mmCIF file of C-alpha atoms in Angstrom:
data_model
loop_
_atom_site.group_PDB
_atom_site.id
_atom_site.type_symbol
_atom_site.label_atom_id
_atom_site.label_comp_id
_atom_site.label_asym_id
_atom_site.label_seq_id
_atom_site.Cartn_x
_atom_site.Cartn_y
_atom_site.Cartn_z
ATOM 1 C CA PRO G 1 -16.851 -2.901 -14.329
ATOM 2 C CA ASN G 2 -13.107 -3.045 -14.795
ATOM 3 C CA VAL G 3 -12.671 -6.347 -12.945
ATOM 4 C CA THR G 4 -11.028 -9.552 -14.169
ATOM 5 C CA THR G 5 -13.070 -12.663 -13.355
ATOM 6 C CA THR G 6 -13.344 -16.361 -14.190
ATOM 7 C CA LEU G 7 -16.394 -18.575 -14.627
ATOM 8 C CA TYR G 8 -15.252 -21.052 -11.963
ATOM 9 C CA ASP G 9 -13.254 -19.333 -9.149
ATOM 10 C CA GLY G 10 -15.541 -17.170 -7.051
ATOM 11 C CA ALA G 11 -13.007 -16.646 -4.244
ATOM 12 C CA THR G 12 -10.553 -15.012 -6.648
ATOM 13 C CA ASN G 13 -13.366 -13.135 -8.370
ATOM 14 C CA THR G 14 -14.621 -11.759 -5.058
ATOM 15 C CA SER G 15 -11.120 -10.614 -4.148
ATOM 16 C CA ASN G 16 -10.830 -8.870 -7.519
ATOM 17 C CA TRP G 17 -14.229 -7.200 -7.059
ATOM 18 C CA VAL G 18 -13.161 -5.943 -3.626
ATOM 19 C CA THR G 19 -9.866 -4.598 -4.986
ATOM 20 C CA PHE G 20 -10.962 -3.177 -8.350
ATOM 21 C CA GLY G 21 -14.763 -3.084 -8.413
ATOM 22 C CA ASN G 22 -15.624 -1.002 -5.363
ATOM 23 C CA SER G 23 -18.661 -3.165 -4.651
ATOM 24 C CA PRO G 24 -20.188 -3.201 -1.157
ATOM 25 C CA ALA G 25 -21.737 -6.666 -1.669
ATOM 26 C CA TYR G 26 -18.404 -8.307 -2.432
ATOM 27 C CA SER G 27 -16.671 -6.465 0.401
ATOM 28 C CA TYR G 28 -19.390 -7.622 2.774
ATOM 29 C CA ALA G 29 -19.081 -11.274 1.660
ATOM 30 C CA ALA G 30 -15.281 -11.204 1.884
ATOM 31 C CA GLY G 31 -15.476 -9.765 5.403
ATOM 32 C CA LEU G 32 -17.959 -12.289 6.815
ATOM 33 C CA SER G 33 -17.088 -14.429 9.801
ATOM 34 C CA ILE G 34 -19.823 -16.977 10.521
ATOM 35 C CA GLY G 35 -19.519 -20.135 12.560
ATOM 36 C CA GLY G 36 -15.770 -19.671 12.902
ATOM 37 C CA TYR G 37 -15.269 -19.463 9.130
ATOM 38 C CA SER G 38 -14.010 -16.394 7.301
ATOM 39 C CA ASP G 39 -13.565 -17.826 3.773
ATOM 40 C CA TRP G 40 -16.912 -16.613 2.394
ATOM 41 C CA TYR G 41 -17.258 -15.260 -1.152
ATOM 42 C CA ILE G 42 -19.707 -14.706 -4.029
ATOM 43 C CA ALA G 43 -19.841 -17.766 -6.290
ATOM 44 C CA ALA G 44 -18.614 -17.718 -9.870
ATOM 45 C CA ARG G 45 -21.103 -18.724 -12.574
ATOM 46 C CA PHE G 46 -20.295 -22.445 -12.617
ATOM 47 C CA GLU G 47 -20.017 -22.625 -8.812
ATOM 48 C CA MET G 48 -23.497 -21.096 -8.516
ATOM 49 C CA GLN G 49 -24.736 -23.744 -10.927
ATOM 50 C CA VAL G 50 -23.450 -26.461 -8.540
ATOM 51 C CA VAL G 51 -25.256 -24.731 -5.669
ATOM 52 C CA TYR G 52 -28.473 -24.709 -7.705
ATOM 53 C CA TYR G 53 -28.039 -28.351 -8.693
ATOM 54 C CA ASN G 54 -27.730 -29.407 -5.041
ATOM 55 C CA LEU G 55 -29.962 -26.879 -3.253
ATOM 56 C CA LYS G 56 -32.764 -26.063 -5.707
ATOM 57 C CA PRO G 57 -35.580 -24.772 -3.474
ATOM 58 C CA SER G 58 -38.666 -25.522 -5.571
ATOM 59 C CA THR G 59 -40.315 -28.166 -7.743
ATOM 60 C CA THR G 60 -40.575 -25.818 -10.731
ATOM 61 C CA ALA G 61 -39.468 -27.263 -14.085
ATOM 62 C CA ASN G 62 -35.875 -26.451 -15.079
ATOM 63 C CA VAL G 63 -34.766 -24.761 -18.259
ATOM 64 C CA THR G 64 -33.208 -27.358 -20.555
ATOM 65 C CA ASN G 65 -30.564 -25.207 -22.252
ATOM 66 C CA ARG G 66 -28.351 -24.883 -19.142
ATOM 67 C CA GLY G 67 -26.678 -27.285 -16.735
ATOM 68 C CA ALA G 68 -23.633 -28.791 -18.437
ATOM 69 C CA ASN G 69 -20.646 -27.921 -16.242
ATOM 70 C CA SER G 70 -17.122 -29.202 -16.852
ATOM 71 C CA TYR G 71 -15.946 -27.511 -13.614
ATOM 72 C CA SER G 72 -18.257 -29.468 -11.291
ATOM 73 C CA VAL G 73 -17.265 -32.627 -9.426
ATOM 74 C CA PRO G 74 -18.457 -34.903 -10.831
ATOM 75 C CA ILE G 75 -18.580 -33.228 -14.244
ATOM 76 C CA LEU G 76 -22.132 -32.565 -15.406
ATOM 77 C CA SER G 77 -21.866 -33.451 -19.083
ATOM 78 C CA SER G 78 -25.439 -32.673 -20.126
ATOM 79 C CA ASN G 79 -27.964 -29.916 -19.605
ATOM 80 C CA TYR G 80 -30.770 -30.039 -17.075
ATOM 81 C CA THR G 81 -33.963 -31.878 -17.885
ATOM 82 C CA THR G 82 -37.284 -30.409 -16.816
ATOM 83 C CA THR G 83 -37.155 -32.608 -13.672
ATOM 84 C CA ASN G 84 -33.388 -32.944 -13.006
ATOM 85 C CA PRO G 85 -32.222 -31.421 -10.779
ATOM 86 C CA GLY G 86 -35.209 -31.825 -8.540
ATOM 87 C CA GLN G 87 -36.018 -29.982 -5.344
ATOM 88 C CA THR G 88 -33.354 -30.444 -2.676
ATOM 89 C CA SER G 89 -34.050 -33.017 0.020
ATOM 90 C CA VAL G 90 -32.509 -30.687 2.639
ATOM 91 C CA SER G 91 -35.633 -29.223 4.247
ATOM 92 C CA THR G 92 -34.029 -25.972 5.447
ATOM 93 C CA PHE G 93 -33.128 -25.186 1.816
ATOM 94 C CA GLN G 94 -36.565 -26.056 0.407
ATOM 95 C CA SER G 95 -38.963 -23.209 -0.403
ATOM 96 C CA GLY G 96 -40.081 -21.653 2.865
ATOM 97 C CA GLY G 97 -37.104 -23.095 4.785
ATOM 98 C CA SER G 98 -34.831 -20.901 6.867
ATOM 99 C CA GLU G 99 -31.888 -21.228 4.439
ATOM 100 C CA ALA G 100 -33.851 -21.476 1.171
ATOM 101 C CA PHE G 101 -32.736 -19.485 -1.837
ATOM 102 C CA ASP G 102 -35.433 -17.189 -3.090
ATOM 103 C CA THR G 103 -36.620 -18.233 -6.544
ATOM 104 C CA ALA G 104 -35.299 -14.962 -7.978
ATOM 105 C CA TYR G 105 -31.942 -14.134 -9.588
ATOM 106 C CA TYR G 106 -28.675 -14.179 -7.626
ATOM 107 C CA TRP G 107 -25.548 -12.373 -8.765
ATOM 108 C CA CYS G 108 -22.534 -14.462 -9.666
ATOM 109 C CA SER G 109 -19.046 -12.992 -9.419
ATOM 110 C CA SER G 110 -18.341 -13.729 -13.121
ATOM 111 C CA ILE G 111 -18.429 -11.121 -15.853
ATOM 112 C CA GLY G 112 -19.607 -12.008 -19.342
ATOM 113 C CA GLY G 113 -19.646 -10.215 -22.665
ATOM 114 C CA GLY G 114 -19.834 -6.448 -22.720
ATOM 115 C CA GLY G 115 -18.964 -6.199 -19.031
ATOM 116 C CA ARG G 116 -22.347 -7.578 -17.973
ATOM 117 C CA VAL G 117 -22.427 -9.726 -14.834
ATOM 118 C CA HIS G 118 -23.797 -13.282 -14.764
ATOM 119 C CA ARG G 119 -26.846 -13.963 -12.630
ATOM 120 C CA HIS G 120 -28.451 -17.305 -11.806
ATOM 121 C CA GLN G 121 -32.182 -17.846 -11.317
ATOM 122 C CA PHE G 122 -33.051 -20.245 -8.517
ATOM 123 C CA ASN G 123 -36.548 -20.847 -9.842
ATOM 124 C CA ASN G 124 -35.562 -22.768 -12.963
ATOM 125 C CA GLY G 125 -31.752 -22.737 -13.366
ATOM 126 C CA ASN G 126 -31.599 -20.062 -16.035
ATOM 127 C CA VAL G 127 -28.409 -18.006 -16.329
ATOM 128 C CA GLN G 128 -28.360 -14.544 -17.874
ATOM 129 C CA GLN G 129 -26.163 -11.469 -17.903
ATOM 130 C CA ASP G 130 -27.262 -8.122 -16.524
ATOM 131 C CA ASP G 131 -25.859 -4.660 -15.880
ATOM 132 C CA ALA G 132 -23.893 -4.594 -12.623
ATOM 133 C CA ASN G 133 -26.007 -1.760 -11.225
ATOM 134 C CA ASP G 134 -29.304 -3.678 -11.571
ATOM 135 C CA LEU G 135 -30.892 -5.187 -8.460
ATOM 136 C CA ASN G 136 -30.562 -8.925 -7.808
ATOM 137 C CA TYR G 137 -29.960 -11.033 -4.712
ATOM 138 C CA VAL G 138 -26.478 -11.855 -3.400
ATOM 139 C CA ARG G 139 -25.567 -14.928 -1.343
ATOM 140 C CA ALA G 140 -22.170 -15.580 0.198
ATOM 141 C CA ILE G 141 -20.940 -19.174 0.025
ATOM 142 C CA ARG G 142 -17.896 -21.154 1.071
ATOM 143 C CA LYS G 143 -16.509 -24.462 -0.141
ATOM 144 C CA GLU G 144 -16.477 -27.498 2.067
ATOM 145 C CA ALA G 145 -15.264 -30.957 1.094
ATOM 146 C CA VAL G 146 -17.927 -33.637 1.319
#
């Protein structure tokens, strides 16, 4: 894809995908209006990592070569351990809950080497790159101060 993206700004990435990438998933996310909010987008790689860290659906062991994130607040300075992060305490986001992430891969809006798109696995926290035309899940998010 001929789209410029960052690893940390999914809102800008989504806008770029809509403008230059001709992708229905990004157009759909950008056009959402849910609960009075219309600032939905597809997360960048490091944003998706924060989502995983806080809303991990399962008790499966994490990969230990991912997790450090200098863009998170607070900064996550080390990789995951097999048990950290643990399963979210928010029941609707736990496996089987109405808002739970499937334990499969979700597209991120960030592009890596060779034009391959980052994807994040919600089973164990792994991040890989894949061809943009391969099938993976997509989940629109929005930021909210806590």
